[in-house]
Coordinates of C-alpha atoms and ligand atoms in Angstrom, one line a residue:
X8 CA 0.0 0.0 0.0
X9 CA 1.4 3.5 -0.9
X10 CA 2.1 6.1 1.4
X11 CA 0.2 9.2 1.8
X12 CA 3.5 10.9 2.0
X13 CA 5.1 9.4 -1.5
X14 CA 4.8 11.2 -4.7
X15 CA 2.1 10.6 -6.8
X16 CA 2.3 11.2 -11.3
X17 CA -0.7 13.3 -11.8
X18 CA -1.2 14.1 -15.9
X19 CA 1.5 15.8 -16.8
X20 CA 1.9 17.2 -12.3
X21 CA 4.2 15.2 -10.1
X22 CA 2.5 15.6 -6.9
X23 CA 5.0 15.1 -3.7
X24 CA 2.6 14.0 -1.4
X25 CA -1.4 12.3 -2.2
X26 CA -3.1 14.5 -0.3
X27 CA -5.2 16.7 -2.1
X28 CA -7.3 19.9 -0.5
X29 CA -11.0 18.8 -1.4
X30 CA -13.4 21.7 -2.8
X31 CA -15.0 24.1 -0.5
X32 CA -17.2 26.9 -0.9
X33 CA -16.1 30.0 1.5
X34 CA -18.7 32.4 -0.6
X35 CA -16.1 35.6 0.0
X36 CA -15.7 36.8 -3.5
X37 CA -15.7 40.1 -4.6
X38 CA -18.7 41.8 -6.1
X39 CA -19.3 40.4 -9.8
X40 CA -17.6 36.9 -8.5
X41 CA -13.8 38.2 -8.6
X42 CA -10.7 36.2 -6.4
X43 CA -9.8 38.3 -3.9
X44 CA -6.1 38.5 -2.1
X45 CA -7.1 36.8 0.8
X46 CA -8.3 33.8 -1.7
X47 CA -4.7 34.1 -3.0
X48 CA -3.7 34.0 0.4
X49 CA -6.1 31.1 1.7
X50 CA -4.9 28.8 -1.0
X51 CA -1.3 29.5 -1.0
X52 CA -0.9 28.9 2.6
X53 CA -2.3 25.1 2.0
X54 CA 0.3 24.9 -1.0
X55 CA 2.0 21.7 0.3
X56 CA -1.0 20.0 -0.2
X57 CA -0.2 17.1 -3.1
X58 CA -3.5 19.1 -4.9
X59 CA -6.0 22.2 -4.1
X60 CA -9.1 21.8 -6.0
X61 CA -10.7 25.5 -5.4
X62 CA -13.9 25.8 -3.9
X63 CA -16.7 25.9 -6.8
X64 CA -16.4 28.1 -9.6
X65 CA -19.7 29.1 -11.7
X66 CA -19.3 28.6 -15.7
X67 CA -22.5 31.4 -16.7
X68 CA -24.3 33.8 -14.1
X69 CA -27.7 31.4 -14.1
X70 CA -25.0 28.5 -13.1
X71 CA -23.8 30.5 -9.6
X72 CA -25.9 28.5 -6.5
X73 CA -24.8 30.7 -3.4
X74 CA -24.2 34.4 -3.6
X75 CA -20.9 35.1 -2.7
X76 CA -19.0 32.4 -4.7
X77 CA -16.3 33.1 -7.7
X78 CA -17.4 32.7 -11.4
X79 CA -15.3 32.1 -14.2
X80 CA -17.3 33.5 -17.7
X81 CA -16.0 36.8 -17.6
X82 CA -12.7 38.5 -18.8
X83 CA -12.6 40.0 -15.1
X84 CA -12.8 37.0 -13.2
X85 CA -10.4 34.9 -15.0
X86 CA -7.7 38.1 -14.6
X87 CA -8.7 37.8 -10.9
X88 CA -7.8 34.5 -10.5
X89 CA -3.9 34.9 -12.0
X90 CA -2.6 36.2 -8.1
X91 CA -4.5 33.1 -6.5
X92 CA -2.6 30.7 -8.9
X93 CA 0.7 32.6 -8.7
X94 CA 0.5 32.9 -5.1
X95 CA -0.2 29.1 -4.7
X96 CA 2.7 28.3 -7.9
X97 CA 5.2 30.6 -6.0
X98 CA 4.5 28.5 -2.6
X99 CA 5.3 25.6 -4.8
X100 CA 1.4 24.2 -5.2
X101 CA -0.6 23.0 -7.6
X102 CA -4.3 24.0 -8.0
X103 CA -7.4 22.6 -10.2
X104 CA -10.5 24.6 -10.2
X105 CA -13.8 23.5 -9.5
X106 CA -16.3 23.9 -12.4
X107 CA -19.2 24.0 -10.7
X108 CA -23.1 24.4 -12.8
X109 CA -25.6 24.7 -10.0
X110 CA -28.3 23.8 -12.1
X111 CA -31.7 24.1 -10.2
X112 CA -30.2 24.6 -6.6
X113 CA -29.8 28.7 -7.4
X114 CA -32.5 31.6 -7.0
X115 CA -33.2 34.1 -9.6
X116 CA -32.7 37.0 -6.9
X117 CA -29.2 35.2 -6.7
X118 CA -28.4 35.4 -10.5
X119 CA -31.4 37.7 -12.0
X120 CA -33.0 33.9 -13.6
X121 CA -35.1 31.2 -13.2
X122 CA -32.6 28.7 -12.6
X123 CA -32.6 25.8 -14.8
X124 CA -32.5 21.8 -14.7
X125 CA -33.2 18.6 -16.9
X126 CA -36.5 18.9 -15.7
X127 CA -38.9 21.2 -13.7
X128 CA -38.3 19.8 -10.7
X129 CA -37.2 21.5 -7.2
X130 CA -34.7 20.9 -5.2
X131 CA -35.6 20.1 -1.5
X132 CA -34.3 22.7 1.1
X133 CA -33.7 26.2 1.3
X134 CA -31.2 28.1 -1.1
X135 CA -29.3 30.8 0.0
X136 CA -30.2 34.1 -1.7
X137 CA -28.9 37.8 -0.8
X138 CA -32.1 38.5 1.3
X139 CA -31.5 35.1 3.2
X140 CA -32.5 31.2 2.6
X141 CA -35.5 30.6 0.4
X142 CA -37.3 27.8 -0.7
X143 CA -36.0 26.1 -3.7
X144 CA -37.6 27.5 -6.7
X145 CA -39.1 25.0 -9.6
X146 CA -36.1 25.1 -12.3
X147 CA -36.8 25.3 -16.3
X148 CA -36.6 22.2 -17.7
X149 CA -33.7 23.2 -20.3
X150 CA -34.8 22.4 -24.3
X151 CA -33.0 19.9 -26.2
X152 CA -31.2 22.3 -28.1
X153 CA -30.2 24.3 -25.3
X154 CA -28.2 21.5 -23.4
X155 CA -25.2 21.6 -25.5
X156 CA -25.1 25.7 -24.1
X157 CA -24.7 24.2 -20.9
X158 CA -22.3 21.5 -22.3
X159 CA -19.3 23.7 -23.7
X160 CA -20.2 26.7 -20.1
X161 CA -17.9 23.4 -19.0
X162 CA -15.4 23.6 -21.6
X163 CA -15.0 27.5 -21.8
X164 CA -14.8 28.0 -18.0
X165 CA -11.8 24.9 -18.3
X166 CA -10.1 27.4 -21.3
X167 CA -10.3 30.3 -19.3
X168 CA -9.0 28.3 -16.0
X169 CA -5.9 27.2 -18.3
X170 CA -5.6 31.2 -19.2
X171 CA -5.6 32.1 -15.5
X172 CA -2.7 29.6 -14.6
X173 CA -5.1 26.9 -13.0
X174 CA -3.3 23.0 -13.3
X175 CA -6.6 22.0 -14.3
X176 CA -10.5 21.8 -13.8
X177 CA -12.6 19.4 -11.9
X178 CA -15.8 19.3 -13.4
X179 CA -18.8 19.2 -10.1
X180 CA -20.7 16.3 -11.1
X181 CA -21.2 15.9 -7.5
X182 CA -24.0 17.0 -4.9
X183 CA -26.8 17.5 -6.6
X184 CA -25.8 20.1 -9.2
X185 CA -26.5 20.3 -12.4
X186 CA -24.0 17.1 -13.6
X187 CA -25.7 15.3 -10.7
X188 CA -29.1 16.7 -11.9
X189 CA -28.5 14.8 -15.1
X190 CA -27.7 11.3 -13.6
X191 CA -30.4 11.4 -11.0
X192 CA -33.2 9.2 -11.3
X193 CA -35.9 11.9 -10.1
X194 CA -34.7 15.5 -10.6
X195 CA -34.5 14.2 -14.7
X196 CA -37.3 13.4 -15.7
X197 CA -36.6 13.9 -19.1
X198 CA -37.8 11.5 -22.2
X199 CA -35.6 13.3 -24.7
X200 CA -31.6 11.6 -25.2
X201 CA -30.8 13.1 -21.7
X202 CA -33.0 11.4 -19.7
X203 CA -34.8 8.0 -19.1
X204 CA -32.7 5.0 -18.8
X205 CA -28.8 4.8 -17.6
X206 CA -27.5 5.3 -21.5
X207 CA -28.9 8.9 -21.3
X208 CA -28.6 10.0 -18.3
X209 CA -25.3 9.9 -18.6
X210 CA -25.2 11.9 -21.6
X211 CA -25.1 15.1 -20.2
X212 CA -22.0 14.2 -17.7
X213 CA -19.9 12.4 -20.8
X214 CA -20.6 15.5 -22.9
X215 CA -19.3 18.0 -20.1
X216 CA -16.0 16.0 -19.6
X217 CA -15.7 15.0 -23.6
X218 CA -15.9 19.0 -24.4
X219 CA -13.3 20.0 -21.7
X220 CA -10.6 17.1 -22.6
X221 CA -11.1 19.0 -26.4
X222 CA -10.5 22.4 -25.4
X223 CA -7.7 22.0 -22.5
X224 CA -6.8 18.5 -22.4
X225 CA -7.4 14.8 -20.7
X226 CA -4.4 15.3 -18.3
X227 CA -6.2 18.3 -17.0
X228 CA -9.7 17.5 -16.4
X229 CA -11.1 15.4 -13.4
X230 CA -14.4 15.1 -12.4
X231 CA -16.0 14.3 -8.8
X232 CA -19.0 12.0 -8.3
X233 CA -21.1 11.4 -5.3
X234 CA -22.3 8.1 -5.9
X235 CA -26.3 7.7 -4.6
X236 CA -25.4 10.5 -2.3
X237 CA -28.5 12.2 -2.3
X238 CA -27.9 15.8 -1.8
X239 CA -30.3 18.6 -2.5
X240 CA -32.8 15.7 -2.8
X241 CA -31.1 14.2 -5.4
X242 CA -31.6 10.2 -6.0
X243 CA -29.6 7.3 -8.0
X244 CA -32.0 4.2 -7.7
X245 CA -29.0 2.8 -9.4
X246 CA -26.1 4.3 -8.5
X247 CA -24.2 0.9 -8.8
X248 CA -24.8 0.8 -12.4
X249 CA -25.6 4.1 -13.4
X250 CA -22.1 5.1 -11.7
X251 CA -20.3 1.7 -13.2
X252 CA -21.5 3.0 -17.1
X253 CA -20.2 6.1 -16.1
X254 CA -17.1 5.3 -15.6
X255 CA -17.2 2.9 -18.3
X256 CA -18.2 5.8 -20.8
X257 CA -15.7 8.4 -19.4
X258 CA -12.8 5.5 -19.8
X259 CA -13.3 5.9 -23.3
X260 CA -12.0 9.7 -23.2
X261 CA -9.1 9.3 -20.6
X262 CA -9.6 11.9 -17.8
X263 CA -6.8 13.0 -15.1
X264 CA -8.9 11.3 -12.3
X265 CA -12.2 10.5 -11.0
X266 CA -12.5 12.0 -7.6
X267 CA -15.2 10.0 -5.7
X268 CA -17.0 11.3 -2.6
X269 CA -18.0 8.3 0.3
X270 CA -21.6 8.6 -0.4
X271 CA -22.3 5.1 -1.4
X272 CA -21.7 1.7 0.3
X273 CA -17.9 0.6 0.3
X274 CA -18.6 -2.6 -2.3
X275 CA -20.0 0.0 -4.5
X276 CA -17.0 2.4 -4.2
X277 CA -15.1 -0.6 -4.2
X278 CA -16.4 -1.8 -7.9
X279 CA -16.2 1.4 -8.9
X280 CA -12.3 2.0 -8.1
X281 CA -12.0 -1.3 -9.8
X282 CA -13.6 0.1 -13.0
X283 CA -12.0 3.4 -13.1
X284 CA -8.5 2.2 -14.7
X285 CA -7.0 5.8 -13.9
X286 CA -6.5 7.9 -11.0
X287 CA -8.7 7.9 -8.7
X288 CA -9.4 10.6 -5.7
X289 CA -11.5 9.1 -2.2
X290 CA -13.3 11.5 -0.4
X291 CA -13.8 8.9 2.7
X292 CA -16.4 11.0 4.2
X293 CA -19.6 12.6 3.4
X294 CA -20.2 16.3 2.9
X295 CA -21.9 17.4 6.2
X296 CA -21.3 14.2 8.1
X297 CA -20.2 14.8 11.4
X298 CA -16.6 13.1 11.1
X299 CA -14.4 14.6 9.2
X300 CA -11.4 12.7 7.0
X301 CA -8.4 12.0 8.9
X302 CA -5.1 9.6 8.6
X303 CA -7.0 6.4 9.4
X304 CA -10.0 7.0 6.9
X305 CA -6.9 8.2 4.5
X306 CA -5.4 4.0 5.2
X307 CA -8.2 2.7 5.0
X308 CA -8.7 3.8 1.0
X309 CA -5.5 3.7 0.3
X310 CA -5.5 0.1 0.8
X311 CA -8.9 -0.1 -0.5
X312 CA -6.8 1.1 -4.4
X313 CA -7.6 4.8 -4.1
X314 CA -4.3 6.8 -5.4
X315 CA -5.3 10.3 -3.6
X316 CA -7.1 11.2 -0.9
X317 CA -9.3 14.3 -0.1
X318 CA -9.4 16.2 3.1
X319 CA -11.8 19.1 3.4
X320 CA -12.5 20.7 7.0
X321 CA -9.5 19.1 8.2
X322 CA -7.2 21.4 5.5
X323 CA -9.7 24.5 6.2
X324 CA -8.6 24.5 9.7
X325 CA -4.9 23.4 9.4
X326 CA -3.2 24.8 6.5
X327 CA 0.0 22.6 7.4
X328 CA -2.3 19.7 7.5
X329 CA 0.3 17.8 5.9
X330 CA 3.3 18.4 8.0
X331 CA 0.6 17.4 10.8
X332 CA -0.6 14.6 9.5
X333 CA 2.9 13.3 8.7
X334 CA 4.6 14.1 12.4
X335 CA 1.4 12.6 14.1
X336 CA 0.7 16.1 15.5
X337 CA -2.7 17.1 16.6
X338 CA -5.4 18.8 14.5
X339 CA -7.1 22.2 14.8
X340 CA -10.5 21.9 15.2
X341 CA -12.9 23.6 12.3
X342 CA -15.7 26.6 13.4
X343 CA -18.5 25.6 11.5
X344 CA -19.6 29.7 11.9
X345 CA -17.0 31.0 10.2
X346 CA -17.5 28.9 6.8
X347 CA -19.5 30.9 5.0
X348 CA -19.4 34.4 7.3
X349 CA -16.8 36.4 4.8
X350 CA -14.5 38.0 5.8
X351 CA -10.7 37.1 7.0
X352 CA -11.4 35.5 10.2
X353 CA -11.7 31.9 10.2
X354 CA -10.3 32.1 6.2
X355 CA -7.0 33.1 6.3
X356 CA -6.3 32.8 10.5
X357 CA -5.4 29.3 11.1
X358 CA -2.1 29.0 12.3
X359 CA 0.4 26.4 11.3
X360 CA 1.0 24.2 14.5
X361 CA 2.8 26.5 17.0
X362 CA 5.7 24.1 18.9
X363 CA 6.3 24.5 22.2
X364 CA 9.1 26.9 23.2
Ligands
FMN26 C1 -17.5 24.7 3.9 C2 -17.7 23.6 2.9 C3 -17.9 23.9 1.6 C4 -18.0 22.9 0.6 N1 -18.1 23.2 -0.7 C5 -18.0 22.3 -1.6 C6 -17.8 22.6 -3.0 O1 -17.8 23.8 -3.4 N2 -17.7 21.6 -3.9 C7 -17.7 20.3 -3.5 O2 -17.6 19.4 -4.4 N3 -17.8 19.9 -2.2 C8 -17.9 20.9 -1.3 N4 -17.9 20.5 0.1 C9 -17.7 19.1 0.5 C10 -16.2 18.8 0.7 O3 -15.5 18.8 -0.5 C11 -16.1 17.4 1.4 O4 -16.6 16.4 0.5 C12 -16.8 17.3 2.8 O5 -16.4 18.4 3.6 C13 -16.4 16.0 3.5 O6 -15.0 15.8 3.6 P1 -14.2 16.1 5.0 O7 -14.8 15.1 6.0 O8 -12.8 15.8 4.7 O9 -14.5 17.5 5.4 C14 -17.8 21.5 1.0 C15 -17.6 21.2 2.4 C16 -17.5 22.2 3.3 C17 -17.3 21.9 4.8

């Protein structure tokens, strides 16, 4: 079983270590969804992660969920994000950036419109808007010849992350956004070639990763999966098989790595991993669960065939989560109040481990 402290050959990356800093929303960018300095700072002080993947980055205005978060579709975003990439290149990092569609989990008083979906279907929960959380709104079901829009928003945020100095993209097919939308069993209800059995729901996911390996590239695209997870309301009666011809289709294009969140049962993460013939990123737990990832979870999937693993709160709150994990020293704990509150405090704050004396 490899270390988590070996290098790891990632595309054309050599990682030193297979950590990788797992994507998290902080929702503190700049009016008109610009990178701010402290992002720059934030990410460059967890540079000796193996990877960052950046929090999630909107491809269009009607694909931004939370207000708050970074986009990258416009000319000023993408200059934005050059000092967060420097900064994390000059601390010797490497840094993917999340693509993230948000599909029907957005408000219009969020992004100025209806938000849409595969179908016209809500989301369960409440959706943060600017005047506070709302109840999710019933999406447009997107026309057949508007998917392929959506498509390439993939593809031309991935061009512009490559412009900005990004490593890569990781496409969000994960928690219940749009890519997610697409291979759910009840938010696509669809009868057209994106929806209705396994073949087409995974249409829409194939597509997305298919038009970003065109424009920048197999060794620079992952995507992350949540396997049945559920989130937002969203189900996978068949998350076994839908997730098997997934990873059966996306084979067929190469990709830099699958990154897969915990969500289903371990002989289905199991098959999967055994499926995937590439790289392939463990999230060992689930977003929200109350335990967080830590060495033994990292073991555990390591020997289960996983080549990377993901650590979210526990890089938020320890930005030398590496040196810590490697020298068995203890772990900060995370505020859960300061995740989305903006502002520096509980961003850019955490101290590396102070040693006695
Ligand atoms: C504050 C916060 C924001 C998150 N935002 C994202 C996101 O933008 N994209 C994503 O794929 N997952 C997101 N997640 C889920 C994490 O990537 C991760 O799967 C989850 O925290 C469980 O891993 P952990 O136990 O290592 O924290 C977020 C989690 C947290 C705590």
């Amino acid at each position: 079983m490899p270390s988590l402290f070996s290098s790891y050959r990632l595309g054309g990356l050599t990682l030193p270590n297979r950590t990788v800093m797992a994507p998290m929303s902080r929702v503190r960018a700049a009016a008109g969804g610009l990178a701010t300095p402290s992002m720059a700072t934030y990410y460059a002080q967890r540079a000796t992660a193996g990877l960052i993947v950046t929090e999630g980055l909107q491809p269009s205005l009607v694909g931004q969920s939370n207000p708050g978060t970074p986009g990258l579709h416009t000319d000023e975003q993408t200059d934005s994000w050059r000092q967060v990439t420097d900064a994390v290149h000059a601390n010797g990092g490497r840094i993917f950036g999340q693509i993230m569609h948000s599909g029907r989990v957005s408000h219009s008083e969020t992004t100025g419109f209806q938000p849409v979906g595969p179908s016209a279907v809500a989301a369960e929960g409440n959706v943060f808007t600017p005047s506070g959380p709302q109840p999710m709104p019933v999406p447009r079901a997107l026309e057949t010849d508007e998917v392929g829009e959506h498509v390439q928003s993939y593809a031309h945020a991935a061009r512009r992350a490559v412009d900005a100095g990004f490593d890569g993209v990781e496409l969000h097919g994960a928690n219940g956004y749009l890519i997610s939308q697409f291979l759910s069993s009840d938010a696509n209800l669809r009868d057209d070639r994106y929806g209705g059995p396994i073949t087409n729901r995974i249409r829409f996911a194939v597509e997305a990763a298919a038009a970003t390996v065109e424009t920048v590239g197999a060794a620079r695209t992952g995507i992350r999966l949540s396997p049945g997870g559920g989130i937002w309301g969203v189900t996978e009666d068949d998350a076994g098989e839908l997730n098997t011809a997934l990873l059966t289709e996306l084979a067929r294009i190469d990709l830099a790595y699958v990154h897969l969140v915990g969500t289903a049962d371990e002989d289905v993460l199991v098959r999967l991993r055994e499926t995937w013939p590439g790289t392939m990123i463990v999230s060992p737990t689930t977003p929200g669960g109350p335990k967080q990832a830590g060495m033994s979870e990292a073991g555990h999937w390591l020997g289960l065939g996983a080549d990377l693993i993901a650590f979210g709160r526990a890089f938020l709150a320890n930005p030398d989560l590496v040196e810590r994990l490697r020298s068995g020293l203890p772990l900060a704990p995370v505020d859960e109040n300061t995740f989305y509150q903006g502002g520096d405090a509980g961003y850019i704050t955490y101290p590396t481990y102070q040693h006695a004396g």
